[in-house]
Coordinates of C-alpha atoms in Angstrom, one line a residue:
Chain A
M2 CA 85.9 98.0 85.8
K3 CA 85.9 100.5 88.6
L4 CA 88.0 100.0 91.7
P5 CA 85.0 99.2 94.1
D6 CA 83.9 96.5 91.7
L7 CA 87.4 95.1 91.4
I8 CA 87.6 95.0 95.2
A9 CA 84.2 93.4 95.5
T10 CA 85.0 90.7 92.9
G11 CA 88.4 90.0 94.6
W12 CA 86.9 89.8 98.0
L13 CA 84.2 87.4 96.8
E14 CA 86.9 85.1 95.4
I15 CA 88.9 85.3 98.6
R16 CA 85.9 84.4 100.7
S17 CA 84.9 81.5 98.5
H18 CA 88.3 79.9 98.8
K19 CA 89.0 80.4 102.5
M20 CA 91.7 77.8 103.1
R21 CA 93.6 78.8 100.0
S22 CA 93.4 82.4 100.9
F23 CA 94.4 81.8 104.5
L24 CA 97.6 80.1 103.4
S25 CA 98.6 83.0 101.2
V26 CA 97.7 85.5 103.8
F27 CA 99.6 83.6 106.4
A28 CA 102.8 83.4 104.3
I29 CA 102.7 87.2 103.8
A30 CA 101.8 87.8 107.4
I31 CA 105.0 86.0 108.6
G32 CA 107.1 88.3 106.4
I33 CA 105.3 91.4 107.4
A34 CA 105.5 90.4 111.1
T35 CA 109.3 90.2 110.9
F36 CA 109.5 93.5 109.1
F37 CA 107.0 95.2 111.4
Y38 CA 109.0 94.0 114.4
T39 CA 112.3 95.0 113.0
L40 CA 111.1 98.4 111.7
S41 CA 109.3 99.2 115.0
I42 CA 112.5 98.5 117.0
L43 CA 114.6 100.4 114.5
S44 CA 112.3 103.3 114.5
Q45 CA 112.3 103.4 118.3
R46 CA 116.1 103.2 118.4
Y47 CA 116.4 106.0 115.9
R48 CA 113.9 108.1 117.9
D49 CA 115.9 107.5 121.0
I50 CA 119.1 108.5 119.2
D51 CA 117.4 111.7 118.1
R52 CA 116.4 112.4 121.7
T53 CA 119.9 111.6 122.8
A54 CA 121.0 114.3 120.3
E55 CA 118.5 116.7 121.7
V56 CA 119.6 116.0 125.3
S57 CA 123.3 116.2 124.5
G58 CA 123.1 119.6 122.9
K59 CA 123.8 120.5 119.3
G60 CA 127.3 120.7 117.9
R61 CA 128.9 119.0 120.9
L62 CA 132.5 117.9 121.0
D63 CA 134.5 116.1 123.7
T64 CA 138.1 115.4 124.4
T65 CA 140.2 114.2 127.3
V66 CA 143.4 115.9 128.1
E67 CA 145.9 114.0 130.1
R68 CA 146.7 117.1 132.2
P69 CA 145.0 119.2 134.8
L70 CA 143.5 122.4 133.3
S71 CA 143.2 125.5 135.4
M72 CA 140.5 128.1 135.5
D73 CA 142.8 130.6 133.7
Q74 CA 143.1 128.1 130.9
Y75 CA 139.3 127.7 131.0
N76 CA 138.8 131.5 130.6
Q77 CA 141.4 131.7 127.9
L78 CA 139.8 128.9 125.8
L79 CA 136.3 130.3 126.4
R80 CA 137.3 133.6 124.9
M81 CA 138.6 131.9 121.8
L82 CA 135.3 129.9 121.2
P83 CA 132.4 131.2 119.2
P84 CA 129.9 133.3 121.3
Q85 CA 127.1 131.3 123.0
A86 CA 129.3 128.2 123.2
S87 CA 129.3 126.4 126.5
L88 CA 132.6 125.0 127.8
S89 CA 132.8 122.5 130.6
F90 CA 135.7 120.9 132.4
Q91 CA 135.4 117.7 134.4
T92 CA 138.1 116.2 136.7
D93 CA 139.1 112.6 137.0
E94 CA 137.0 110.3 139.2
M95 CA 138.6 109.6 142.6
F96 CA 137.6 106.7 144.7
T97 CA 137.2 107.7 148.2
S98 CA 135.0 107.5 151.3
A99 CA 132.9 109.9 153.3
T100 CA 131.6 110.1 156.9
Y101 CA 128.1 111.1 158.0
K102 CA 127.5 111.4 161.7
G103 CA 130.2 108.8 162.3
Q104 CA 128.9 106.4 159.7
I105 CA 131.5 105.6 157.0
L106 CA 130.0 105.8 153.5
T107 CA 131.9 104.1 150.7
G108 CA 131.5 102.8 147.2
F109 CA 131.4 106.1 145.3
F110 CA 133.6 108.3 143.2
L111 CA 134.3 111.9 143.7
Q112 CA 134.4 114.2 140.6
G113 CA 134.8 117.9 140.1
L114 CA 132.5 119.8 137.9
L115 CA 131.8 123.3 136.6
P116 CA 128.3 124.9 136.5
T117 CA 128.4 124.5 132.7
W118 CA 128.2 120.7 133.1
Q119 CA 124.4 121.3 133.1
D120 CA 124.5 122.5 129.5
S121 CA 124.8 119.0 128.0
A122 CA 123.1 115.7 128.8
F123 CA 121.6 117.1 132.0
V124 CA 118.6 115.0 132.8
Y125 CA 118.3 115.4 136.6
Q126 CA 115.7 117.0 138.7
V127 CA 117.7 119.1 141.1
E128 CA 116.6 119.1 144.7
G129 CA 118.3 122.0 146.4
R130 CA 120.7 123.7 144.1
F131 CA 123.4 123.1 141.5
F132 CA 126.9 124.6 141.7
N133 CA 127.4 128.3 140.8
W134 CA 130.5 130.3 139.8
Q135 CA 130.9 131.5 143.4
D136 CA 131.4 127.9 144.5
I137 CA 134.1 127.6 141.8
K138 CA 135.8 130.9 142.6
N139 CA 135.8 130.4 146.3
K140 CA 136.4 126.6 146.2
H141 CA 133.3 126.1 148.4
R142 CA 133.0 122.8 150.2
V143 CA 129.7 121.9 148.7
A144 CA 128.6 118.6 147.2
L145 CA 125.9 117.1 145.0
I146 CA 124.8 113.4 145.2
V147 CA 123.1 111.5 142.4
V148 CA 120.1 109.4 143.4
Y149 CA 118.4 106.9 141.2
P150 CA 114.7 106.1 141.3
R151 CA 113.5 102.7 142.5
E152 CA 112.9 100.6 139.4
K153 CA 111.7 97.1 138.7
E154 CA 115.0 96.3 137.1
P155 CA 117.5 98.6 138.6
R156 CA 120.2 99.8 136.2
H157 CA 123.7 98.6 137.0
I158 CA 125.6 101.2 138.9
S159 CA 128.8 99.7 140.1
S160 CA 129.9 100.1 143.6
V161 CA 133.0 98.8 145.1
D162 CA 132.2 96.2 147.7
S163 CA 135.3 96.5 149.8
G164 CA 135.3 99.1 152.5
P165 CA 136.4 99.3 156.1
A166 CA 134.5 97.3 158.7
G167 CA 131.2 99.0 159.6
S168 CA 131.1 101.1 156.4
V169 CA 128.0 101.1 154.2
Q170 CA 127.6 101.7 150.5
L171 CA 126.5 105.2 149.8
Q172 CA 124.1 103.8 147.1
D173 CA 122.2 101.9 149.8
F174 CA 122.5 104.6 152.5
I175 CA 120.8 107.4 150.4
K176 CA 117.8 105.1 149.7
H177 CA 116.8 105.6 153.4
I178 CA 118.4 108.9 154.4
N179 CA 118.1 112.2 152.5
L180 CA 121.5 114.0 152.9
L181 CA 120.3 117.3 151.5
N182 CA 121.7 120.2 153.6
Q183 CA 123.5 117.7 155.7
S184 CA 127.2 117.8 156.4
I185 CA 129.5 115.0 155.3
T186 CA 133.2 114.7 155.7
I187 CA 135.4 113.9 152.7
S188 CA 139.2 113.8 153.0
D189 CA 138.9 115.3 156.5
Q190 CA 137.1 118.3 155.2
S191 CA 133.4 119.1 155.9
F192 CA 131.2 119.4 152.8
T193 CA 127.5 120.5 152.8
V194 CA 125.3 118.6 150.4
V195 CA 123.6 121.5 148.6
G196 CA 121.8 119.4 146.0
I197 CA 120.4 116.0 145.2
L198 CA 120.4 115.1 141.5
R199 CA 117.4 112.8 140.9
A200 CA 118.1 110.7 137.9
P201 CA 115.0 110.0 135.6
P202 CA 113.7 106.4 135.3
V203 CA 115.7 104.3 132.9
E204 CA 113.1 104.5 130.1
K205 CA 113.2 108.3 130.2
D206 CA 116.9 108.6 130.3
F207 CA 117.9 109.4 126.8
R208 CA 121.5 110.2 127.5
A209 CA 124.2 108.5 125.4
P210 CA 125.7 105.6 127.2
E211 CA 129.0 107.5 127.6
D212 CA 127.1 110.2 129.5
Q213 CA 125.3 107.9 131.9
E214 CA 127.0 107.1 135.2
S215 CA 128.3 103.7 135.6
M216 CA 129.3 104.3 139.1
Q217 CA 127.7 106.0 142.2
K218 CA 129.1 109.6 142.3
I219 CA 129.4 112.6 144.5
F220 CA 130.1 115.8 142.6
I221 CA 132.0 118.8 144.1
P222 CA 133.2 122.0 142.5
Y223 CA 136.0 121.6 139.9
T224 CA 138.4 123.9 141.8
T225 CA 137.6 122.3 145.2
W226 CA 138.4 118.8 143.8
Y227 CA 142.0 119.9 143.0
D228 CA 142.3 121.4 146.5
I229 CA 141.6 118.1 148.2
A230 CA 143.1 115.7 145.6
P231 CA 146.1 113.9 147.2
R232 CA 149.4 115.3 146.2
W233 CA 150.7 111.9 145.1
W234 CA 148.0 111.8 142.4
D235 CA 150.1 112.4 139.3
S236 CA 147.9 111.3 136.4
F237 CA 145.3 114.1 136.4
S238 CA 143.2 114.3 133.3
T239 CA 140.5 116.7 132.3
R240 CA 137.5 116.0 130.3
V241 CA 136.7 119.0 128.1
R242 CA 133.2 119.4 126.6
I243 CA 132.0 122.2 124.3
V244 CA 128.4 122.6 123.2
T245 CA 128.4 125.1 120.3
G246 CA 124.7 125.4 119.7
S247 CA 124.8 124.3 116.1
E248 CA 126.4 121.6 113.9
D249 CA 128.1 124.3 111.8
K250 CA 129.9 125.9 114.7
A251 CA 131.3 122.5 115.9
A252 CA 133.9 122.4 113.2
R253 CA 135.1 125.9 114.1
A254 CA 135.2 125.0 117.8
T255 CA 137.2 121.8 117.0
S256 CA 139.9 123.8 115.3
V257 CA 139.9 126.4 118.1
L258 CA 140.3 123.6 120.7
H259 CA 143.0 122.0 118.7
S260 CA 145.1 125.1 118.4
F261 CA 144.5 126.0 122.0
L262 CA 145.7 122.6 123.2
R263 CA 148.8 122.8 121.0
Q264 CA 149.5 126.2 122.2
Q265 CA 149.3 125.0 125.8
F266 CA 151.1 121.7 125.4
G267 CA 153.4 122.1 122.4
P268 CA 153.0 121.4 118.7
D269 CA 153.4 117.6 119.1
F270 CA 150.3 117.4 121.3
L271 CA 147.7 115.2 119.5
P272 CA 144.3 115.6 121.1
G273 CA 141.6 113.1 120.2
I274 CA 138.6 115.4 119.7
R275 CA 135.3 113.5 119.2
L276 CA 132.4 115.2 117.5
F277 CA 129.3 113.9 119.1
R278 CA 127.6 113.9 115.7
H279 CA 130.0 111.1 114.7
Q280 CA 129.1 109.2 117.9
L281 CA 125.4 109.5 117.0
D282 CA 126.1 108.2 113.5
I283 CA 127.9 105.2 115.1
Y284 CA 124.8 104.6 117.3
R285 CA 122.6 104.7 114.2
Q286 CA 124.8 102.3 112.3
G287 CA 124.9 100.0 115.3
A288 CA 121.1 100.0 115.5
W289 CA 120.8 99.2 111.8
H290 CA 123.6 96.6 111.9
N291 CA 122.0 94.8 114.9
L292 CA 118.7 94.4 112.9
K293 CA 120.2 93.6 109.5
A294 CA 119.8 89.9 110.0
M295 CA 116.1 90.3 110.9
I296 CA 115.5 92.4 107.8
F297 CA 117.1 89.6 105.8
I298 CA 114.9 87.0 107.4
G299 CA 111.9 89.2 106.7
L300 CA 112.9 89.5 103.1
I301 CA 113.2 85.7 102.7
A302 CA 109.7 85.3 104.4
M303 CA 108.3 88.0 102.0
I304 CA 109.7 86.2 99.0
A305 CA 108.2 82.9 100.2
G306 CA 104.9 84.7 100.7
G307 CA 105.2 86.3 97.3
I308 CA 105.8 82.9 95.7
G309 CA 102.8 81.6 97.6
I310 CA 100.7 84.4 96.1
M311 CA 102.1 83.7 92.6
N312 CA 101.4 80.0 93.0
I313 CA 97.8 80.7 94.2
T314 CA 97.2 83.2 91.4
M315 CA 98.4 80.7 88.8
V316 CA 96.1 78.0 90.2
V317 CA 93.2 80.5 90.4
I318 CA 93.7 81.5 86.8
F319 CA 93.9 77.8 85.7
S320 CA 90.6 77.0 87.5
R321 CA 88.9 80.2 86.2
T322 CA 89.9 80.1 82.6
R323 CA 86.3 79.8 81.5
E324 CA 85.2 82.7 83.7
I325 CA 88.0 84.8 82.0
G326 CA 86.4 83.8 78.7
I327 CA 82.9 84.8 79.8
R328 CA 84.2 88.1 81.2
R329 CA 86.0 88.8 77.9
A330 CA 82.9 88.0 75.9
L331 CA 80.9 90.4 78.0
G332 CA 83.3 93.2 77.3
A333 CA 86.2 93.0 79.7
S334 CA 89.5 94.2 78.2
R335 CA 92.9 92.6 78.8
L336 CA 93.5 95.4 81.3
D337 CA 90.3 94.6 83.2
I338 CA 91.4 91.0 83.5
L339 CA 95.0 92.0 84.6
L340 CA 93.6 94.4 87.2
Q341 CA 91.1 91.9 88.5
F342 CA 93.8 89.3 89.4
L343 CA 96.2 92.0 90.6
T344 CA 93.5 93.4 92.9
E345 CA 92.7 90.0 94.2
A346 CA 96.4 89.3 95.0
M347 CA 96.8 92.8 96.6
L348 CA 93.8 92.2 98.8
L349 CA 95.5 89.0 100.0
G350 CA 98.6 91.1 100.6
L351 CA 96.6 93.6 102.5
C352 CA 95.1 90.9 104.7
G353 CA 98.6 89.6 105.2
A354 CA 99.8 93.1 106.2
A355 CA 97.0 93.4 108.8
G356 CA 97.7 89.9 110.2
G357 CA 101.5 90.5 110.1
M358 CA 101.2 93.8 111.9
V359 CA 99.2 92.2 114.7
L360 CA 101.8 89.4 115.0
G361 CA 104.6 91.9 114.8
Y362 CA 103.1 94.1 117.5
L363 CA 102.7 91.2 119.8
A364 CA 106.3 90.2 119.2
V365 CA 107.4 93.8 120.0
L366 CA 105.4 93.7 123.2
H367 CA 106.6 90.4 124.4
M368 CA 110.1 90.0 122.9
A369 CA 111.7 93.4 122.6
N370 CA 113.6 95.1 125.4
N371 CA 112.4 98.4 126.9
T372 CA 109.0 98.1 125.2
S373 CA 107.5 100.4 127.8
Q374 CA 108.8 103.3 125.8
L375 CA 107.7 101.8 122.4
T376 CA 105.5 104.3 120.6
F377 CA 103.2 103.7 117.6
S378 CA 104.6 104.9 114.4
W379 CA 102.6 105.5 111.3
W380 CA 105.5 105.2 108.9
V381 CA 106.1 101.6 110.1
V382 CA 102.5 100.8 109.4
A383 CA 102.6 102.5 106.0
A384 CA 105.9 100.8 105.1
S385 CA 104.4 97.3 106.1
V386 CA 101.3 97.9 104.1
L387 CA 103.3 99.1 101.1
L388 CA 105.6 96.2 101.3
A389 CA 102.8 93.7 101.4
L390 CA 101.0 95.4 98.5
G391 CA 104.2 95.7 96.5
T392 CA 105.2 92.1 97.0
S393 CA 101.7 90.8 96.1
F394 CA 101.7 93.1 93.0
L395 CA 105.1 92.0 91.8
F396 CA 104.5 88.3 92.3
A397 CA 101.0 88.4 90.8
L398 CA 102.0 90.4 87.8
Y399 CA 103.2 87.5 85.7
P400 CA 100.2 85.2 86.2
A401 CA 97.8 88.1 85.9
Y402 CA 99.5 89.1 82.6
E403 CA 99.3 85.5 81.4
A404 CA 95.5 85.5 82.2
S405 CA 95.0 88.8 80.4
K406 CA 96.6 87.2 77.3
L407 CA 94.1 84.4 77.1
R408 CA 92.2 84.5 73.8
P409 CA 88.4 84.8 74.6
V410 CA 87.4 82.1 72.2
E411 CA 89.9 79.5 73.7
A412 CA 89.1 80.5 77.3
L413 CA 85.3 80.0 76.6
K414 CA 85.9 76.5 75.3
Y415 CA 87.9 75.6 78.5
E416 CA 86.1 73.0 80.6
Chain B
M26 CA 74.3 96.5 57.0
V27 CA 74.9 95.4 60.6
I28 CA 77.1 92.5 59.4
H29 CA 78.9 92.4 56.2
C30 CA 81.3 89.5 55.5
E31 CA 83.3 88.9 52.3
H32 CA 85.2 85.7 51.6
L33 CA 85.8 84.8 55.2
V34 CA 88.3 82.0 55.7
K35 CA 89.2 80.4 59.0
I36 CA 92.0 77.8 59.1
Y37 CA 93.0 76.2 62.4
Q38 CA 96.7 75.5 62.4
T39 CA 96.5 71.9 63.4
A40 CA 98.6 69.0 61.9
D41 CA 96.3 68.9 58.8
A42 CA 95.4 72.7 58.7
F43 CA 91.7 72.3 59.3
R44 CA 89.6 74.8 57.2
A45 CA 86.6 75.7 59.5
L46 CA 85.3 78.5 57.2
N47 CA 85.8 78.5 53.5
D48 CA 85.0 81.6 51.6
V49 CA 81.9 82.7 53.6
S50 CA 80.2 85.9 52.4
L51 CA 77.2 87.1 54.3
D52 CA 75.1 90.3 54.9
I53 CA 72.8 90.8 57.8
A54 CA 70.6 93.8 57.7
P55 CA 69.5 95.8 60.8
G56 CA 66.5 94.3 62.4
D57 CA 67.0 90.9 60.8
F58 CA 66.6 87.6 62.7
A59 CA 68.8 85.0 61.0
A60 CA 69.1 81.3 62.0
V61 CA 72.4 79.6 61.0
M62 CA 71.8 75.9 60.6
G63 CA 74.0 73.0 59.7
P64 CA 75.4 69.7 61.0
S65 CA 78.1 69.6 63.8
G66 CA 81.5 70.8 62.7
C67 CA 80.1 72.7 59.7
G68 CA 81.6 76.0 61.1
K69 CA 78.5 77.6 62.6
S70 CA 80.1 78.4 65.9
T71 CA 83.3 79.5 64.3
L72 CA 81.3 82.0 62.2
L73 CA 79.5 83.2 65.3
N74 CA 82.7 83.7 67.2
I75 CA 84.2 85.7 64.4
L76 CA 81.0 87.8 64.1
G77 CA 81.1 88.3 67.9
L78 CA 84.8 89.5 67.7
L79 CA 85.8 86.6 70.0
D80 CA 88.0 85.2 67.2
E81 CA 89.6 86.5 64.0
P82 CA 89.3 85.2 60.5
T83 CA 92.4 83.9 58.7
S84 CA 91.5 86.0 55.7
G85 CA 88.5 87.9 54.4
V86 CA 86.6 91.1 55.3
Y87 CA 84.3 91.5 58.3
R88 CA 82.6 94.9 58.7
L89 CA 80.4 95.4 61.8
N90 CA 78.1 98.5 61.5
D91 CA 80.2 99.5 58.5
I92 CA 83.4 99.5 60.4
S93 CA 86.2 97.1 59.4
T94 CA 87.2 94.8 62.3
A95 CA 90.5 93.9 60.7
D96 CA 92.7 96.5 62.4
M97 CA 90.8 96.7 65.7
S98 CA 93.0 96.6 68.8
D99 CA 92.1 94.3 71.6
R100 CA 90.8 97.3 73.5
V101 CA 88.5 98.4 70.7
R102 CA 87.3 94.8 70.1
S103 CA 86.5 94.5 73.9
R104 CA 84.7 97.8 73.8
T105 CA 82.7 96.8 70.7
R106 CA 81.7 93.5 72.3
R107 CA 80.6 95.4 75.4
D108 CA 78.6 98.1 73.8
H109 CA 77.2 96.6 70.5
I110 CA 77.0 92.8 70.9
G111 CA 75.1 90.6 73.3
F112 CA 76.0 86.9 73.7
I113 CA 73.7 84.0 74.6
F114 CA 75.4 80.7 75.0
Q115 CA 74.1 77.1 74.9
S116 CA 75.5 76.5 78.4
F117 CA 74.3 79.9 79.7
N118 CA 77.8 80.9 80.9
L119 CA 76.5 82.5 84.1
L120 CA 79.1 83.0 86.9
P121 CA 78.1 80.6 89.6
K122 CA 79.4 82.7 92.5
L123 CA 77.4 85.8 91.6
S124 CA 73.7 86.2 92.2
V125 CA 71.3 86.4 89.2
L126 CA 71.1 90.2 89.6
Q127 CA 74.9 90.5 89.7
N128 CA 75.3 88.3 86.7
I129 CA 73.1 90.6 84.7
A130 CA 75.0 93.6 86.1
L131 CA 78.3 92.2 85.0
P132 CA 78.6 93.7 81.4
M133 CA 77.6 97.1 82.8
R134 CA 80.4 96.9 85.3
Y135 CA 82.8 97.0 82.4
G136 CA 81.0 100.0 80.9
N137 CA 80.6 103.6 81.7
L138 CA 77.2 103.5 83.4
P139 CA 77.3 105.2 86.8
R140 CA 77.6 102.6 89.6
K141 CA 74.3 103.7 91.2
D142 CA 72.4 103.0 88.0
I143 CA 73.7 99.5 87.4
L144 CA 71.6 97.4 89.8
P145 CA 68.3 99.3 89.0
R146 CA 69.0 98.6 85.3
A147 CA 69.8 95.0 86.0
Y148 CA 66.6 94.6 88.0
E149 CA 64.6 96.2 85.2
L150 CA 66.0 93.6 82.8
L151 CA 65.2 90.8 85.2
Q152 CA 61.6 92.0 85.3
R153 CA 61.6 92.1 81.5
V154 CA 62.5 88.3 81.4
G155 CA 59.9 87.6 84.2
L156 CA 62.4 86.6 86.9
A157 CA 62.2 89.6 89.3
D158 CA 61.6 87.3 92.3
K159 CA 64.9 85.4 91.6
A160 CA 67.2 88.4 91.9
D161 CA 69.2 87.1 94.9
R162 CA 69.3 83.5 93.8
T163 CA 72.5 82.0 92.3
P164 CA 72.3 80.3 88.9
Q165 CA 72.5 76.8 90.5
E166 CA 69.2 77.5 92.1
L167 CA 67.4 78.1 88.8
S168 CA 66.2 75.8 86.1
G169 CA 67.8 75.7 82.7
G170 CA 65.1 77.8 81.1
Q171 CA 65.4 80.4 83.9
C172 CA 69.2 80.5 83.5
Q173 CA 68.8 81.1 79.8
R174 CA 66.4 83.9 80.5
V175 CA 68.9 85.4 82.8
A176 CA 71.5 85.1 80.1
C177 CA 69.1 86.9 77.7
A178 CA 68.7 89.7 80.2
R179 CA 72.5 89.9 80.6
A180 CA 72.9 90.1 76.8
L181 CA 70.7 93.2 76.8
A182 CA 72.5 94.9 79.6
N183 CA 74.4 97.5 77.5
R184 CA 71.6 97.9 75.0
P185 CA 73.3 96.2 72.1
E186 CA 72.1 96.4 68.4
L187 CA 73.2 92.8 67.8
I188 CA 72.6 89.6 69.7
L189 CA 74.5 86.4 68.9
A190 CA 72.9 83.3 70.2
D191 CA 74.9 80.0 70.0
E192 CA 72.4 77.1 70.3
P193 CA 70.3 79.0 72.9
T194 CA 67.8 76.2 73.2
G195 CA 70.3 73.4 73.0
N196 CA 70.3 72.6 76.7
L197 CA 66.5 73.2 77.2
D198 CA 63.4 71.1 77.0
S199 CA 61.0 72.0 74.2
K200 CA 58.7 74.2 76.3
A201 CA 61.6 76.2 77.7
G202 CA 63.1 76.3 74.2
E203 CA 59.9 77.8 72.8
D204 CA 59.9 80.4 75.6
I205 CA 63.4 81.5 74.8
L206 CA 62.6 81.7 71.1
S207 CA 59.5 83.7 71.9
L208 CA 61.7 86.1 74.0
L209 CA 64.2 86.4 71.2
R210 CA 61.4 87.2 68.7
D211 CA 60.2 89.9 71.1
L212 CA 63.7 91.4 71.3
N213 CA 63.9 91.3 67.5
R214 CA 60.6 93.1 67.2
S215 CA 62.0 95.8 69.5
G216 CA 64.7 96.4 66.8
I217 CA 67.6 94.2 67.8
T218 CA 69.3 92.2 65.1
I219 CA 69.7 88.5 66.0
V220 CA 71.9 85.8 64.6
M221 CA 71.2 82.5 66.2
V222 CA 73.0 79.2 65.6
T223 CA 70.8 76.1 66.0
H224 CA 70.4 72.7 64.6
D225 CA 66.8 72.5 65.6
D226 CA 64.6 73.0 62.5
K227 CA 61.6 74.0 64.5
I228 CA 63.5 76.7 66.4
A229 CA 65.2 77.8 63.1
H230 CA 61.8 78.3 61.5
G231 CA 61.0 80.9 64.2
A232 CA 63.7 83.2 62.6
K233 CA 63.1 85.5 59.7
H234 CA 65.5 83.7 57.4
I235 CA 67.7 80.7 57.6
I236 CA 71.4 80.4 56.5
R237 CA 72.4 76.8 55.9
M238 CA 76.1 75.8 56.2
K239 CA 78.0 72.7 55.3
D240 CA 81.7 72.0 55.5
G241 CA 82.5 75.6 56.3
E242 CA 80.5 77.0 53.4
I243 CA 77.1 78.6 53.1
V244 CA 74.9 76.4 50.9

């Protein structure tokens, strides 16, 4: 029998036993809904992690050195690195306050950066300008302020509540006043705000959590920061970041950085260098780990659905023994009978897949976080359909095989 | 010979090993119309099932169109049933969920006829048995006689050389029975070999010759 005839026969049977078919379809749909939900979320997380990898730059590595590093050391290390590698130093974060036209602004951290900070995980729209190497060389008193968009559910950016009487939080102040090209005073020194860094909305911010600010910040040039840092500050540390441009170069850069730091701070110095690729692997494992339980529940539901299909197929074969005999007498082979019942079960599975995907999609829309960024993915649809078809096929195989084994003469006698 | 049987024996493995056929030898020539008669339990239907490749003999030789059926695989037996044999049953054995036209088309669905040719051929057969206006009806909507005419049309679907009819008039009144007999005779006249099981003398005498059975043997 040809496939269209098998489908037509199967569909006719499904339609003529609506309740029985509905129950089988429902059981499969529950399993598929769980899978669809889980795979959609997982697929989205993986896609976000891929975007994080893109945003962060290829072959990135990070370390924190518990010492201040000078620009001479920067140049020395840069010369040792593979060509095209980007090297960035960041200072510690210093909690301080600023003054604008007599108004004390508080609740932010001051951090020193190099222009190469832009080469990794830079997602901002710059209003004004970013730092340049002249700012670094001449220790210019220039500043950049990060501003977040207004959002329905604002991200949590900590600010320290305590401040002198009459002070306002910088975070609140910049919502109303644009400080671009304005003068602010930090540590008794006048700084010009040369740029506003507008952060993207949360759903378009694909930076790794470690790259996102958890606190309101004002950035100043790396060298300027050391100029104004209080002398009593004795625990300077430097965050070193290298973006090599490719995964292969990262290993070489790691050993270069390692030997540079030992050369600078002695053979016992043990820098903890983190390859960002490992960090991404951890994110991926985390995403998978969080959804493992859901996959397991989906699996149980699919088995239940499969048993439902098996049960129904067995009942159907029992009630259609005579029909099997008639079909065999008219020329159906064992394979025809096997295929007929498998097709019927797989049609039920297909209906279950369709129902399950609708349920799963609704679950994703109403239950998952950050669903505004959820995109449709064909592989999830394909995987759901294949899973439903595979389950129906496997569980219907035994009853269908038993049906195909019926001897025509005995099946015909069956009342 | 269309059918050639030698010493066919069929034993059902029940507690007392029931011998349904006992040394049956039989030849049916092409174009013959044979009626198999005998009391209930004499082995008529068992013989017909073996001739129709629905069952296998315990021992003996059965050659169909000069081909031994002993070593036929299930696939070959199914193909032979489909292409060379048409069945007509006492209880019609039409599928209740299918329309009359689809019932007639069913044997062709298992064959190699292109899909587009199946329904026109089924309709042509329906016209031949005089039920063209019932194509979309289901078997439940037809009388017994009409159902058996549909079964006859279905039996002709793949142009078989042999029709096996098991009590084709058993469930019909005498008028409808005579109609079916007349249809079978027409088919026979067109060259189709027919073997018909019946216990009705009047119907049996419509055949070209009668084979009488008793206790699993031809008498």
